[in-house]
CSV table of C-alpha atoms in Angstrom, one decimal:
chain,number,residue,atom,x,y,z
A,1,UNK,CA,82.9,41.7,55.2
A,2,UNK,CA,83.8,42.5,58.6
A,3,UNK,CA,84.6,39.4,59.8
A,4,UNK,CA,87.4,36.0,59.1
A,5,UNK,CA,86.4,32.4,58.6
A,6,UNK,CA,89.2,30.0,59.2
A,7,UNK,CA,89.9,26.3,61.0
A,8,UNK,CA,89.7,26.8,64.9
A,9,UNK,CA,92.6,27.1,67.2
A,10,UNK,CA,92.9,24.9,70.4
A,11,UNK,CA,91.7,28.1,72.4
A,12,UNK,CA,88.6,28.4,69.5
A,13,UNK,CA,88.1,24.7,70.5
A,14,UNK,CA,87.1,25.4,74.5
A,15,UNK,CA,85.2,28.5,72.5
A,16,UNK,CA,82.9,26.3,70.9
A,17,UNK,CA,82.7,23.9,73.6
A,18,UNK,CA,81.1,26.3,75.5
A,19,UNK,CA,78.7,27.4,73.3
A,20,UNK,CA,77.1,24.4,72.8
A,21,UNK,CA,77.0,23.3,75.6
A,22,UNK,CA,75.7,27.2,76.7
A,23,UNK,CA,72.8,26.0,74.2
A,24,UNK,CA,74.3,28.0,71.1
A,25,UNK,CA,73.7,24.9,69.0
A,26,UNK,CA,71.8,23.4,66.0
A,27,UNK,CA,70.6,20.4,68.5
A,28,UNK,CA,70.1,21.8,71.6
A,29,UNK,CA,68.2,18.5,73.6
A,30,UNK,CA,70.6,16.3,72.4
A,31,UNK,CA,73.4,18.6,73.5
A,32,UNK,CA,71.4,19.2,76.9
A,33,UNK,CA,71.9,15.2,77.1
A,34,UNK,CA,75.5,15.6,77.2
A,35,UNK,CA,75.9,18.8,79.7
A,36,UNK,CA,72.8,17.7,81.8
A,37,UNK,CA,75.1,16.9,85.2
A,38,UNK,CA,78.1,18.5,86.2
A,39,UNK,CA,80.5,15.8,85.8
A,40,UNK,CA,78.9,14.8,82.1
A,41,UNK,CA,79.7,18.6,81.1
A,42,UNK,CA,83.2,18.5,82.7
A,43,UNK,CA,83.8,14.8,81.0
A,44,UNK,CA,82.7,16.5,77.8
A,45,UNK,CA,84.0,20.2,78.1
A,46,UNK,CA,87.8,18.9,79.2
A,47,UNK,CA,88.4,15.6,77.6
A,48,UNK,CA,85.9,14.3,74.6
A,49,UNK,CA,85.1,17.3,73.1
A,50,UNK,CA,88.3,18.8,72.8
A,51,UNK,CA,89.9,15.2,71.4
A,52,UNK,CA,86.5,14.8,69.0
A,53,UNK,CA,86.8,18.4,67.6
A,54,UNK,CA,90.8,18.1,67.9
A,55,UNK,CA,91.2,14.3,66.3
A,56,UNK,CA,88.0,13.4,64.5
A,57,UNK,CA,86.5,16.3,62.8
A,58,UNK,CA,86.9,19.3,61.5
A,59,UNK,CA,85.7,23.0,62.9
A,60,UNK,CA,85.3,26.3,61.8
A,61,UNK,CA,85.1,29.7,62.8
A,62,UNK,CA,83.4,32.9,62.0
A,63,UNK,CA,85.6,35.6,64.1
A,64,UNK,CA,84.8,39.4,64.3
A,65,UNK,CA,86.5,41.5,66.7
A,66,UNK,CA,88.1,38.8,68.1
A,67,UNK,CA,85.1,37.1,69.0
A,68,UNK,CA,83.6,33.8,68.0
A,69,UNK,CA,80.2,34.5,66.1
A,70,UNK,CA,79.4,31.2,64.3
A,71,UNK,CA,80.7,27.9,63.9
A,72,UNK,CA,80.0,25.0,62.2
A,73,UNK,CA,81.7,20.9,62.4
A,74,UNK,CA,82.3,18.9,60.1
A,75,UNK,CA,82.8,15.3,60.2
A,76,UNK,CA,83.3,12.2,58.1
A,77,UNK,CA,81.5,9.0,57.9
A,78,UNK,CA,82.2,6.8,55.4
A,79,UNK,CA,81.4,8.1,51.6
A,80,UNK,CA,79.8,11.7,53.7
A,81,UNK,CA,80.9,15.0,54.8
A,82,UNK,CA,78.1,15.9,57.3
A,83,UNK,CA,77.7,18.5,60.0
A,84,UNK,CA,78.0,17.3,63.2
A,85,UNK,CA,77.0,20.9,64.7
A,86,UNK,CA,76.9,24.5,63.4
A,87,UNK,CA,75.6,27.9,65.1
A,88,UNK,CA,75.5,31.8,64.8
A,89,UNK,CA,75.4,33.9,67.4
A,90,UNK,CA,73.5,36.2,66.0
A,91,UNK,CA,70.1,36.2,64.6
A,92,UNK,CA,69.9,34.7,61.4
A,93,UNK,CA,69.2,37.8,59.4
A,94,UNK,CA,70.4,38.6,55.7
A,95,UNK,CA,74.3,38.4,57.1
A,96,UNK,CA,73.7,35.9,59.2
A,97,UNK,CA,73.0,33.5,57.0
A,98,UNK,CA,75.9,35.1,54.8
A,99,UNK,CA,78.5,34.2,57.5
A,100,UNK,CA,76.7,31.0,57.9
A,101,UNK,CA,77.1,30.2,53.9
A,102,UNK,CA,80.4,31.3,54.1
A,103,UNK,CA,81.5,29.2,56.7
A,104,UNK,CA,79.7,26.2,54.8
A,105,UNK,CA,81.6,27.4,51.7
A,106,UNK,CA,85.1,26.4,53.7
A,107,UNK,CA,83.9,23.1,54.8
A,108,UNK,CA,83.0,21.9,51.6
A,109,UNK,CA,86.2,23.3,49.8
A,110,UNK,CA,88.5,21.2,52.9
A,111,UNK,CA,86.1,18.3,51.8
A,112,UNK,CA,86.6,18.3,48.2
A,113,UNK,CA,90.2,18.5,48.9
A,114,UNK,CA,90.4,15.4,50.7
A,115,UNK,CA,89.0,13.9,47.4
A,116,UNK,CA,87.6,10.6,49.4
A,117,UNK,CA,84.2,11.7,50.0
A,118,UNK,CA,81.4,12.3,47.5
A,119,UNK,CA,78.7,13.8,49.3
A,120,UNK,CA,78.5,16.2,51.7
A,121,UNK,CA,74.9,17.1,53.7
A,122,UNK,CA,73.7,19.7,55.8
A,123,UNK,CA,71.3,19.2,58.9
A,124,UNK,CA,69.1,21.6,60.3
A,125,UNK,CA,65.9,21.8,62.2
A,126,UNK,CA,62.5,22.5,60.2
A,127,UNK,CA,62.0,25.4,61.6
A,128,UNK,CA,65.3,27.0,60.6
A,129,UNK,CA,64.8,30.4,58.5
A,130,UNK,CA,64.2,29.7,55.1
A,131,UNK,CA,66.5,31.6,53.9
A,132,UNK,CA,68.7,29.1,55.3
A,133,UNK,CA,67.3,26.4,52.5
A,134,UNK,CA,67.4,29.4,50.1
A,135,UNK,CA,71.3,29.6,50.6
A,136,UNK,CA,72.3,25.8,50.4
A,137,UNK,CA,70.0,25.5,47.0
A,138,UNK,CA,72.3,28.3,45.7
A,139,UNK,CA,75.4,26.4,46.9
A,140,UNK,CA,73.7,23.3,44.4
A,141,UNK,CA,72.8,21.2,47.5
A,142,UNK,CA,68.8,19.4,47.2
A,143,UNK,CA,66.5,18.4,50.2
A,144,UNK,CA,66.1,14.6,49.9
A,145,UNK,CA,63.0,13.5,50.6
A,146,UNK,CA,64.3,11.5,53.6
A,147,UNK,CA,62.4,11.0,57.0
A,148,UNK,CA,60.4,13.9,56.4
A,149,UNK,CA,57.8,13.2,58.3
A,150,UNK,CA,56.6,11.0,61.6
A,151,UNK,CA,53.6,9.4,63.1
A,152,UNK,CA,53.7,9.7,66.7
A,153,UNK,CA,51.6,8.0,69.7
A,154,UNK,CA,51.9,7.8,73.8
A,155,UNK,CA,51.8,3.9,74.6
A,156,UNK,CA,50.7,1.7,74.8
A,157,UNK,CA,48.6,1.6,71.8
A,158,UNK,CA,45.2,1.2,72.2
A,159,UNK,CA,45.4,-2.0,70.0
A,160,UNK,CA,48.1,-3.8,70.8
A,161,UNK,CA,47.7,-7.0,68.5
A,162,UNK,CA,50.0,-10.1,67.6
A,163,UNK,CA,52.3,-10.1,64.9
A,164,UNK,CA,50.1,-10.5,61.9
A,165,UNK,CA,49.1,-14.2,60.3
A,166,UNK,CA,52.3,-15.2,58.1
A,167,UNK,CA,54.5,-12.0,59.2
A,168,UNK,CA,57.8,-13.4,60.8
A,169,UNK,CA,60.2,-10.7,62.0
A,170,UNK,CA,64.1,-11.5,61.7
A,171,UNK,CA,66.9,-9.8,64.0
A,172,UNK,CA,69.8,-9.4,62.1
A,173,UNK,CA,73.5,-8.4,62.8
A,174,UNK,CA,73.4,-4.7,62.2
A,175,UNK,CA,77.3,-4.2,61.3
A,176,UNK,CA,77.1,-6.8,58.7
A,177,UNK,CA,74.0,-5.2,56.7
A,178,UNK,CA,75.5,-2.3,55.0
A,179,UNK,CA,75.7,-4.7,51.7
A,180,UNK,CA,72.2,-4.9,51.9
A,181,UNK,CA,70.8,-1.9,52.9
A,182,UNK,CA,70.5,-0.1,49.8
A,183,UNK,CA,68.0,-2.5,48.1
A,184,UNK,CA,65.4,-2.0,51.2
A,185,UNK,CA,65.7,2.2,50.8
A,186,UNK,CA,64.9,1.5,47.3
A,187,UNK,CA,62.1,-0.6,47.8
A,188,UNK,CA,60.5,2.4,50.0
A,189,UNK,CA,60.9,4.6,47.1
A,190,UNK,CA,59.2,1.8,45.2
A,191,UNK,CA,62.7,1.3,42.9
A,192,UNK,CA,62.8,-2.0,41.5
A,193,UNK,CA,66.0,-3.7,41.9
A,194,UNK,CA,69.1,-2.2,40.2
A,195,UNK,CA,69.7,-5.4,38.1
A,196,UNK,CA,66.5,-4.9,36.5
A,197,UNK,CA,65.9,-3.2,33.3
A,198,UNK,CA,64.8,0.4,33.8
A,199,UNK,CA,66.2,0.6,37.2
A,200,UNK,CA,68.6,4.2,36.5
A,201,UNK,CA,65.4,5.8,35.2
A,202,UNK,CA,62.6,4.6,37.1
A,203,UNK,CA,58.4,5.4,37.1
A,204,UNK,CA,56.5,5.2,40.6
A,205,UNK,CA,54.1,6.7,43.0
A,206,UNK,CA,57.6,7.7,44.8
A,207,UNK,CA,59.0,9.3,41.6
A,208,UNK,CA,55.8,11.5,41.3
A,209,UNK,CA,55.9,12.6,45.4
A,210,UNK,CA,59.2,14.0,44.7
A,211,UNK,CA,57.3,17.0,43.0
A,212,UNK,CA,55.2,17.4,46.0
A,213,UNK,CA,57.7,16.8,48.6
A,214,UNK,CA,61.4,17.5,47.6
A,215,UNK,CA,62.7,21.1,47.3
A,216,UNK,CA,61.7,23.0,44.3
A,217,UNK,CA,65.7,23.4,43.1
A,218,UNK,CA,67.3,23.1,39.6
A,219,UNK,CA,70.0,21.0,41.3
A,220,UNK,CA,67.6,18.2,42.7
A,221,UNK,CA,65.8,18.4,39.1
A,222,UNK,CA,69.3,17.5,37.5
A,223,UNK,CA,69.1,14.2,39.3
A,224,UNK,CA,66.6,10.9,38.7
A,225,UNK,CA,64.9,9.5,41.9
A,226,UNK,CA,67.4,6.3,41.5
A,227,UNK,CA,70.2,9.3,42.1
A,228,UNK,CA,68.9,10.6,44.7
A,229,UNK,CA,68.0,7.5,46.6
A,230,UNK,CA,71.5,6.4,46.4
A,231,UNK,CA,72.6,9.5,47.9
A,232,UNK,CA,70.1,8.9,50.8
A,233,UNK,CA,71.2,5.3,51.0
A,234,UNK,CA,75.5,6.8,51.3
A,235,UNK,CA,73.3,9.1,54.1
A,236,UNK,CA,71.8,6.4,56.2
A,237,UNK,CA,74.7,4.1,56.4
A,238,UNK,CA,76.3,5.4,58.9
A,239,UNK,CA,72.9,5.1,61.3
A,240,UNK,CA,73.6,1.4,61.5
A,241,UNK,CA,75.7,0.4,64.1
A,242,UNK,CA,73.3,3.0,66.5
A,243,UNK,CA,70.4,0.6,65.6
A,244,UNK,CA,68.9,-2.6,65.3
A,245,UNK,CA,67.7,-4.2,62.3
A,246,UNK,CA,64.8,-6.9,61.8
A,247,UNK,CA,63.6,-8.2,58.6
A,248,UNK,CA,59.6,-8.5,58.2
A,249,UNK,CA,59.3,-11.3,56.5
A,250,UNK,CA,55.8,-13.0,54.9
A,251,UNK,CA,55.0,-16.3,54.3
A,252,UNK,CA,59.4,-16.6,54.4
A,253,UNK,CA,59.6,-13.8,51.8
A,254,UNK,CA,61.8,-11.1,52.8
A,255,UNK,CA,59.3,-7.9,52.3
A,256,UNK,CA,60.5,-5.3,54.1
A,257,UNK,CA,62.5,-4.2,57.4
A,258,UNK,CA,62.1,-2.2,60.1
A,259,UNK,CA,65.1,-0.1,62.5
A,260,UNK,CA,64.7,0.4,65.8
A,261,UNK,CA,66.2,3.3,67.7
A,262,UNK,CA,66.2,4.2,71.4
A,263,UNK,CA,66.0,7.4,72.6
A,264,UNK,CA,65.4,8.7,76.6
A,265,UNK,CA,61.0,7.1,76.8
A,266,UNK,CA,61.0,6.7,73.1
A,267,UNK,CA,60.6,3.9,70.6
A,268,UNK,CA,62.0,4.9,67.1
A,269,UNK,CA,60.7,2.6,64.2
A,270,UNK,CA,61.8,3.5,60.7
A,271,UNK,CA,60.2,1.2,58.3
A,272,UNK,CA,61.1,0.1,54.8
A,273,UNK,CA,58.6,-2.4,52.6
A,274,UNK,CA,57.3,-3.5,50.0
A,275,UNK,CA,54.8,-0.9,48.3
A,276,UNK,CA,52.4,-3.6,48.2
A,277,UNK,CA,52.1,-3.4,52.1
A,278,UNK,CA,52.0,0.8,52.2
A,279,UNK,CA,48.6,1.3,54.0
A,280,UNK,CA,47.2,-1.7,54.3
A,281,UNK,CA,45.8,-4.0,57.3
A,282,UNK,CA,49.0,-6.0,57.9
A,283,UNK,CA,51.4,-2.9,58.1
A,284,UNK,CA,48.7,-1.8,60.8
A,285,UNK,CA,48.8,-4.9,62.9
A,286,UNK,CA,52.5,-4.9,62.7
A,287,UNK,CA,53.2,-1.1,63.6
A,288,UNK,CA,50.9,-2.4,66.7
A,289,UNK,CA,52.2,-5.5,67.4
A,290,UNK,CA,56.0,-4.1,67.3
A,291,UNK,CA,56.8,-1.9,71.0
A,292,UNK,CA,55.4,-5.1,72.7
A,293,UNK,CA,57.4,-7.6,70.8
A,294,UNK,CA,60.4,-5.0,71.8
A,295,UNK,CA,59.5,-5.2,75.4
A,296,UNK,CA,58.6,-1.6,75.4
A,297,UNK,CA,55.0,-0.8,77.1
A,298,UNK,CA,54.9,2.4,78.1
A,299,UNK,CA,56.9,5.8,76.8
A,300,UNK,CA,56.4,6.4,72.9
A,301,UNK,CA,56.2,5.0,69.7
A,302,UNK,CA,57.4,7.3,66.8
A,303,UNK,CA,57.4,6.0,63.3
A,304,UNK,CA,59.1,7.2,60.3
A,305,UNK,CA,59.6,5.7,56.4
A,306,UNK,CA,62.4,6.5,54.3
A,307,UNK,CA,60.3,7.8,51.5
A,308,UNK,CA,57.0,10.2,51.9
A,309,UNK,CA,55.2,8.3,49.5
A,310,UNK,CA,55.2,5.0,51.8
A,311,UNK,CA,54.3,7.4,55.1
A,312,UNK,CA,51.0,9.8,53.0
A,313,UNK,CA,49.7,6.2,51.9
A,314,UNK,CA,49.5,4.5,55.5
A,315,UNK,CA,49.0,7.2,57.3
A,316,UNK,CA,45.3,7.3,57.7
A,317,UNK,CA,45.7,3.3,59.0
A,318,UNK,CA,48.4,4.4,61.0
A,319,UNK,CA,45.8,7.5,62.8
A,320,UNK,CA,43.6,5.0,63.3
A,321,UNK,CA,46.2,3.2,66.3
A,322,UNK,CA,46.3,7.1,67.8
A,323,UNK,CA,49.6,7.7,65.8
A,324,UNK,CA,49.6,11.5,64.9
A,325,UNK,CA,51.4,12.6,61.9
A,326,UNK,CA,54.3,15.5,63.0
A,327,UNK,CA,56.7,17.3,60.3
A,328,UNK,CA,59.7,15.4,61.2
A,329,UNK,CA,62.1,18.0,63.2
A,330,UNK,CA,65.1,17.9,61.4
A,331,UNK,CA,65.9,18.2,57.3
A,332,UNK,CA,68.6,16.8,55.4
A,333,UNK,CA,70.3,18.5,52.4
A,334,UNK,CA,72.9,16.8,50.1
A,335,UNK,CA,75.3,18.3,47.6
A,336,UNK,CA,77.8,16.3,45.2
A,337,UNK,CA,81.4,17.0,45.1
């Protein structure tokens, strides 16, 4: 091994700093967002990047011959260890992805000895080498079927409907629904609730996409879907206070929710409901009816579902508004500690 991994120095600090914002990064547009005018760069180069990577996270460092060849931060979110960024300089041949593994290795050994967190994840974009996936399965992490893919339209639509007959949609307060969320991820994996019998070892339509959509790994095979949905549910948390949240409610039943995102022209939906709803004329008319109840006319809709069983089963009703289905761009992995 011809090179060190160890926590970055204040001078590996600016090192980093300026490789992602020189586009060595996993995210490149959204650290383009950061860097795109002079004084955003300097505002990020001199003073909230150093104090983030300093003060709330954690960084490491691949070094050979004095030089920084990879990198990778990690930071903590409530019951997660995610990365925040990670890069190698270098293509990502058979070594690269060693020093990459490596480097992965030392985050999750700082992160297991902090002893507060019980999952760490990995993000990466889909088109990352796949030896990349090959390593983290060897390191016991799984790739949760999570927002794996997307249906995706210019607007607006070309049917642009009312909310549907009976459909009522609910803003709610999105600090305060952490308590709750976990019962609406389940329902998109069609779980039934936790207090009811069977719940820990469950039999759906989203139990039997796993084998179609979930990496093929002993390690995700070791765990039930009601597992791995709560790891995906210790995941999501942490998207809340970056979103809004609406109940979809029906006839004054609660039957599903949806979170809206913002990003640049886009409208981000991710929906969660009832199993009962997956495909059929309703969801339809309130995919359509959503962007202008939101105000938002013109840019893009994109539309996700926690689970890919609720996504393959609307998405020929979905088409039919001019929503194309995309392989989402990025992929999650989760490992236990």
């Amino acid at each position: 091994m011809n090179y060190t991994i160890a926590k970055a120095d204040k001078q590996q600090f600016g090192v980093v700093l300026d490789m992602m914002l020189d586009g060595i990064t996993s995210d490149p547009s959204s650290v383009a967002a950061l860097g795109k005018s002079w004084w955003r760069r300097l505002i990020f180069r001199y003073l909230v990047g150093p104090r983030m990577l300093r003060n709330q996270m954690e960084t490491f460092v691949a070094v050979r011959a004095g030089r920084v060849v990879a990198y990778l931060i990690l930071q903590f979110e409530g019951e997660t260890a995610g990365t925040f960024d990670w890069a190698v300089t270098e293509s990502l041949d058979a070594e690269g992805v060693e020093i990459l593994a490596d480097l992965i290795e030392k985050a999750l050994d700082l992160a297991e000895q902090r002893g507060d967190v019980p999952l760490a994840y990995f993000g990466m974009p889909s088109e990352t080498d796949p030896r990349v996936g090959a390593a983290l399965q060897e390191m016991g992490f799984w790739q949760a079927d999570y927002q794996m893919g997307q249906m995706r339209a210019s607007l607006p639509l070309a049917d642009s409907p009312q909310l549907p007959i009976g459909i009522a949609i609910k803003p709610q307060i999105s600090l305060r629904f952490g308590d709750r969320l976990a019962d609406f991820v389940r329902m998109d994996f069609d779980l039934p609730d936790e207090s009811e019998e069977g719940a820990t070892s469950p039999q759906s339509v989203a139990e039997m996409n796993v084998a179609e959509t979930a990496t093929e790994s002993a390690t995700v095979h070791d765990l039930t879907l009601a597992e791995q949905v709560e790891a995906i549910c210790s995941l999501h948390q942490t998207t809340l206070r970056a979103s809004k949240i609406y109940l979809v409610e029906e006839e004054g039943e609660v039957v599903g929710l949806i979170q809206q995102f913002t990003w640049k022209e886009e409208l981000r939906l991710l929906l969660a409901l009832e199993p009962f709803l997956w495909g059929t004329e309703t969801e339809q008319q309130l995919v359509a009816a959503m962007p202008a109840y939101l105000g938002k006319r013109d840019g893009y809709l994109r539309i996700r579902t926690f689970s890919s069983a609720h996504l393959k089963a609307s998405r020929e009703n979905l088409a039919a508004l001019g929503l194309r289905w995309e392989a989402a761009p990025w992929q999650r992995w989760i490992v236990g500690l």
